[in-house]
Coordinates of C-alpha atoms in Angstrom, one line a residue:
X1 CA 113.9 -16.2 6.4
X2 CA 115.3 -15.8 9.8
X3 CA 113.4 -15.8 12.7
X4 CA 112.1 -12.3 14.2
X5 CA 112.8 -12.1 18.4
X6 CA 110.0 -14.4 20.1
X7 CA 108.0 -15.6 17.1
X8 CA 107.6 -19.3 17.1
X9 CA 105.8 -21.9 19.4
X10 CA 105.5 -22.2 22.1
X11 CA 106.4 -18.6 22.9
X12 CA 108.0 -17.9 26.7
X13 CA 107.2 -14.2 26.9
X14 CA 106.7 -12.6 30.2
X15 CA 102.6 -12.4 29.2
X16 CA 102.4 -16.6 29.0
X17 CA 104.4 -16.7 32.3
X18 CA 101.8 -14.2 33.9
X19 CA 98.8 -16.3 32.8
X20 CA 100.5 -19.9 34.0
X21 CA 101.0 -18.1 37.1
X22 CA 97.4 -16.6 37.1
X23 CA 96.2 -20.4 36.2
X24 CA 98.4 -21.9 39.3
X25 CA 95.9 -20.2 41.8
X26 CA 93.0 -21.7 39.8
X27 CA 91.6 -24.3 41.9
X28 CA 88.5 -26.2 40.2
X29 CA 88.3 -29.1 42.4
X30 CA 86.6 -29.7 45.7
X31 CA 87.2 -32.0 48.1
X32 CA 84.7 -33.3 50.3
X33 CA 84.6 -35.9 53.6
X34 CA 82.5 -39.0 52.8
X35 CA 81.7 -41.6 56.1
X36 CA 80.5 -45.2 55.7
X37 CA 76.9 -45.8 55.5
X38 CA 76.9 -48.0 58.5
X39 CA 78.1 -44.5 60.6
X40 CA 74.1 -43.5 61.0
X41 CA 71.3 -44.8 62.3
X42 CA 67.6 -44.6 60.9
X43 CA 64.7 -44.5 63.0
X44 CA 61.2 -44.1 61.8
X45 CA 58.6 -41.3 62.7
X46 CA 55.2 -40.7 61.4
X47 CA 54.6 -40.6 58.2
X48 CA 54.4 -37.3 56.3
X49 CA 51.4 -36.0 54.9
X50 CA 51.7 -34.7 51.6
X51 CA 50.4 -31.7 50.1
X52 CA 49.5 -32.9 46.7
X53 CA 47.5 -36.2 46.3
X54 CA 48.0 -36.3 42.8
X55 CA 50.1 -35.2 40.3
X56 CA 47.5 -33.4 38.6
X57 CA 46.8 -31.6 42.0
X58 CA 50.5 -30.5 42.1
X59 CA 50.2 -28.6 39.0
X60 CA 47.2 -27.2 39.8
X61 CA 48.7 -26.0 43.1
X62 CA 51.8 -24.5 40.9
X63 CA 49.8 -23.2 39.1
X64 CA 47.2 -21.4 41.8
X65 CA 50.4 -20.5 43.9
X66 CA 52.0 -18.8 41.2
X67 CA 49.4 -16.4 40.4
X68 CA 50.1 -15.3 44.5
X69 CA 53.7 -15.9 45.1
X70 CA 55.2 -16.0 41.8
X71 CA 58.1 -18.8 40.6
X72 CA 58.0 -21.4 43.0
X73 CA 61.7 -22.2 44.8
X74 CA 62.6 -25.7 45.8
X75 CA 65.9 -26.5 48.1
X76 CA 67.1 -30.2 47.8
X77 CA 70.2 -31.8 49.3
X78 CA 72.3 -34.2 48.1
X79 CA 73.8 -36.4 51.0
X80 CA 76.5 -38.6 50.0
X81 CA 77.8 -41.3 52.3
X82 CA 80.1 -44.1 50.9
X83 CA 79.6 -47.9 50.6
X84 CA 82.2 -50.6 50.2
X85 CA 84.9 -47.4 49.0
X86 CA 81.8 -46.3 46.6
X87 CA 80.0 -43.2 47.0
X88 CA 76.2 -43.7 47.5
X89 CA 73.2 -40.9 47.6
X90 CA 70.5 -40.8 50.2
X91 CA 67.5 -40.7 48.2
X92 CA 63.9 -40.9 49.2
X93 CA 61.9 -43.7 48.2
X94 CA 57.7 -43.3 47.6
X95 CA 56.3 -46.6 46.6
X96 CA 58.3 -49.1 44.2
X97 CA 59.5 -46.4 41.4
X98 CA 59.5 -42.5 42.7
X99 CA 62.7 -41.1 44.2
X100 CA 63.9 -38.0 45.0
X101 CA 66.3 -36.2 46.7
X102 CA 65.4 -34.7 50.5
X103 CA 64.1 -31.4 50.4
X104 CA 61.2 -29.3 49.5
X105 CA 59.8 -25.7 48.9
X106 CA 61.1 -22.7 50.3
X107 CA 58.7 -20.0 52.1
X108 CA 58.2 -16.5 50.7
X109 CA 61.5 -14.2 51.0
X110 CA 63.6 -17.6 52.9
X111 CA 67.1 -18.0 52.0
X112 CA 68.1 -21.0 50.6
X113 CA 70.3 -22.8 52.7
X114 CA 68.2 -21.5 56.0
X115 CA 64.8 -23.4 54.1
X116 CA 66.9 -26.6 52.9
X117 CA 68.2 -26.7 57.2
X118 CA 64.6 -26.2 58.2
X119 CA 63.4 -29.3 55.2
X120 CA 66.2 -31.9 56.0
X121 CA 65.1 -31.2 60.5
X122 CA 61.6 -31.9 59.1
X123 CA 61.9 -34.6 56.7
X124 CA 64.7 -36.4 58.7
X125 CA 65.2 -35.2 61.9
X126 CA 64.7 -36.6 65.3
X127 CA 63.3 -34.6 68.4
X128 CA 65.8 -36.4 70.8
X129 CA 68.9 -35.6 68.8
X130 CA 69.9 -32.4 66.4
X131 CA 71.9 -33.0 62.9
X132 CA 74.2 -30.2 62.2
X133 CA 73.4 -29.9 58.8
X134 CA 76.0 -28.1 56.8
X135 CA 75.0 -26.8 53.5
X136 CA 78.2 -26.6 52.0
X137 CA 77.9 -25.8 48.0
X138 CA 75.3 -25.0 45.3
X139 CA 75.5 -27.9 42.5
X140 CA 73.2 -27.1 40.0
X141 CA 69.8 -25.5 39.3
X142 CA 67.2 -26.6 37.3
X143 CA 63.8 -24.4 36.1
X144 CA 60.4 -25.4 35.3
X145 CA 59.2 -23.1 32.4
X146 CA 55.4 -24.6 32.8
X147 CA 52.8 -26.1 35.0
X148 CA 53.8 -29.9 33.7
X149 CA 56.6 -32.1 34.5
X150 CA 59.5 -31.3 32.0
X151 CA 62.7 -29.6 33.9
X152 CA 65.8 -28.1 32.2
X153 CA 69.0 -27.4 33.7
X154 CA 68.5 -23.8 31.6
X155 CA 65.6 -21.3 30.9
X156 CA 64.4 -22.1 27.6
X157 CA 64.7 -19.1 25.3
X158 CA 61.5 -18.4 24.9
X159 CA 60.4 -18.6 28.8
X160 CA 60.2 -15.1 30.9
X161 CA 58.7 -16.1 33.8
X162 CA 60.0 -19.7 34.7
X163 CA 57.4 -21.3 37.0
X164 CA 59.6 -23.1 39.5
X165 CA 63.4 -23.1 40.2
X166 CA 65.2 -26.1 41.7
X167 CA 68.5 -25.7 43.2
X168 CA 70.7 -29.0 44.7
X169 CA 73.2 -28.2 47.2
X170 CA 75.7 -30.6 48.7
X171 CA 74.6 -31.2 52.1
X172 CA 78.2 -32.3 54.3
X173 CA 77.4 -35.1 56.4
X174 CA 78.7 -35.3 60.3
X175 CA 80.8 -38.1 60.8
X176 CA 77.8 -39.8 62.7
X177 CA 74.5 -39.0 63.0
X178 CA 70.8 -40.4 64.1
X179 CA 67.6 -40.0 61.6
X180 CA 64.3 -40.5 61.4
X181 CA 62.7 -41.4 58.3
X182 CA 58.6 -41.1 57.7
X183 CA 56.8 -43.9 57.6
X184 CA 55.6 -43.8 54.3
X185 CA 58.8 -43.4 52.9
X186 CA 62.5 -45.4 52.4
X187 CA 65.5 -43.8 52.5
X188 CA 68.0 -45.8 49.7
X189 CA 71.5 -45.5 49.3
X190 CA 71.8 -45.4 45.6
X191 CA 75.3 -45.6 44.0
X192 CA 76.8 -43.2 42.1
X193 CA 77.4 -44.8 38.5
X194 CA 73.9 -46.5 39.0
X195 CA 72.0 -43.4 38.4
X196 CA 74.5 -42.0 35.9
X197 CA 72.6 -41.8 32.3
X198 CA 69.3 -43.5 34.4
X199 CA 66.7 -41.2 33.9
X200 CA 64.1 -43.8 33.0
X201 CA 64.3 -44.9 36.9
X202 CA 65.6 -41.7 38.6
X203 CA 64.1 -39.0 36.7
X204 CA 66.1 -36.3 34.9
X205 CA 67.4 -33.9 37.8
X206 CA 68.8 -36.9 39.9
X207 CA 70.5 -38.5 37.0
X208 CA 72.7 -35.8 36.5
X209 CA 74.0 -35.8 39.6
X210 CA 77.2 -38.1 38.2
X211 CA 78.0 -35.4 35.8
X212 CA 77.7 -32.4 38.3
X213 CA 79.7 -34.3 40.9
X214 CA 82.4 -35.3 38.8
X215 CA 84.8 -32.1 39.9
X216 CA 84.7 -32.8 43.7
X217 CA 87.2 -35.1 45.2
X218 CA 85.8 -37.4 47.5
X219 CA 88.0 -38.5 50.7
X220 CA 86.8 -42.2 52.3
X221 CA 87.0 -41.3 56.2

């Protein structure tokens, strides 16, 4: 049986041409400026005091302040800098074995990047010199469908009214900068592959960071 006109694989119609040069303007790759650790200084202010003095007591607070305000929004930022040609997260250290990323909650009707600025000035920030933070793009979300610990990177099916949602943006770094870290706090630079698939140490959200990072391209200055 002969062939008809444009049967057979793979076909060069004009429709296959439009779509390669519809997929040419398809870019799905960010890049993004990494500087050397040893580029910043850290200071040390006072220490923080913290809302919650148990974890218990941060529930409960969820769970009071929900009843007012509704689903709780938290803004944290992941800051990258780069170690020996390695990238590295800045991560906040409490004690020996609680980390997470810089950040916090966002006030009634705030915007996002506007309460993650105000957080990062607050948690980091130095009265005799100004970071220009720049809140450069969302990475992923995660919700908190009850007043316990257990977060998903997706609202459950059966979950309406998620109690808190968590949303990491990539936070570009100047090329040099001066912080101030709380007292009763470290700040860690924590390399990449070590927290990939180490949830046991890191906890969930910041384990997944090696996954949700994977499409940016990262460019050593």
């Amino acid at each position: 049986m002969a062939a008809t006109a444009g049967s057979g694989w793979p076909r060069t119609n004009s429709v296959s041409h439009a779509n390669q040069h519809q997929h040419e303007h398809i870019n799905v790759e960010k890049t993004t400026n990494l500087y050397p650790l040893t580029n910043y200084t850290f200071g040390t202010k006072e220490a923080l005091v913290e809302k919650d003095l148990s974890v218990p007591a941060r529930f409960q607070r969820l769970r009071d302040e929900f009843q007012e305000l509704g689903m709780r929004r938290t803004a944290e930022a992941v800051l990258i800098v780069h170690e020996h040609g390695l990238p590295h997260i800045l991560l906040l250290q409490l004690g020996t074995s609680f980390f997470k990323l810089p950040g916090g909650e966002c006030n009634p009707g705030e915007d996002w990047a506007d309460a993650l600025k105000r957080l990062l000035t607050y948690t980091l920030g130095r009265t005799d010199a100004q970071v220009d933070w720049t809140v450069d793009e969302l990475i992923s979300t995660w919700w908190r469908p009850n007043f316990e610990a257990p977060q998903y990177p997706y609202i459950p099916a059966h979950i309406t009214k998620p109690k808190e949602s968590k949303r990491m943006y990539l936070v570009q770094l100047p090329e040099k900068a001066l912080f101030a870290v709380p007292r009763n706090y470290k700040l860690v630079a924590a390399p990449l592959f070590e927290l990939y698939d180490n949830a046991s140490c890191y906890g969930p959200v910041i384990a997944s960071l090696p996954s949700a990072l994977s499409r940016f391209n990262f460019v050593y200055a």
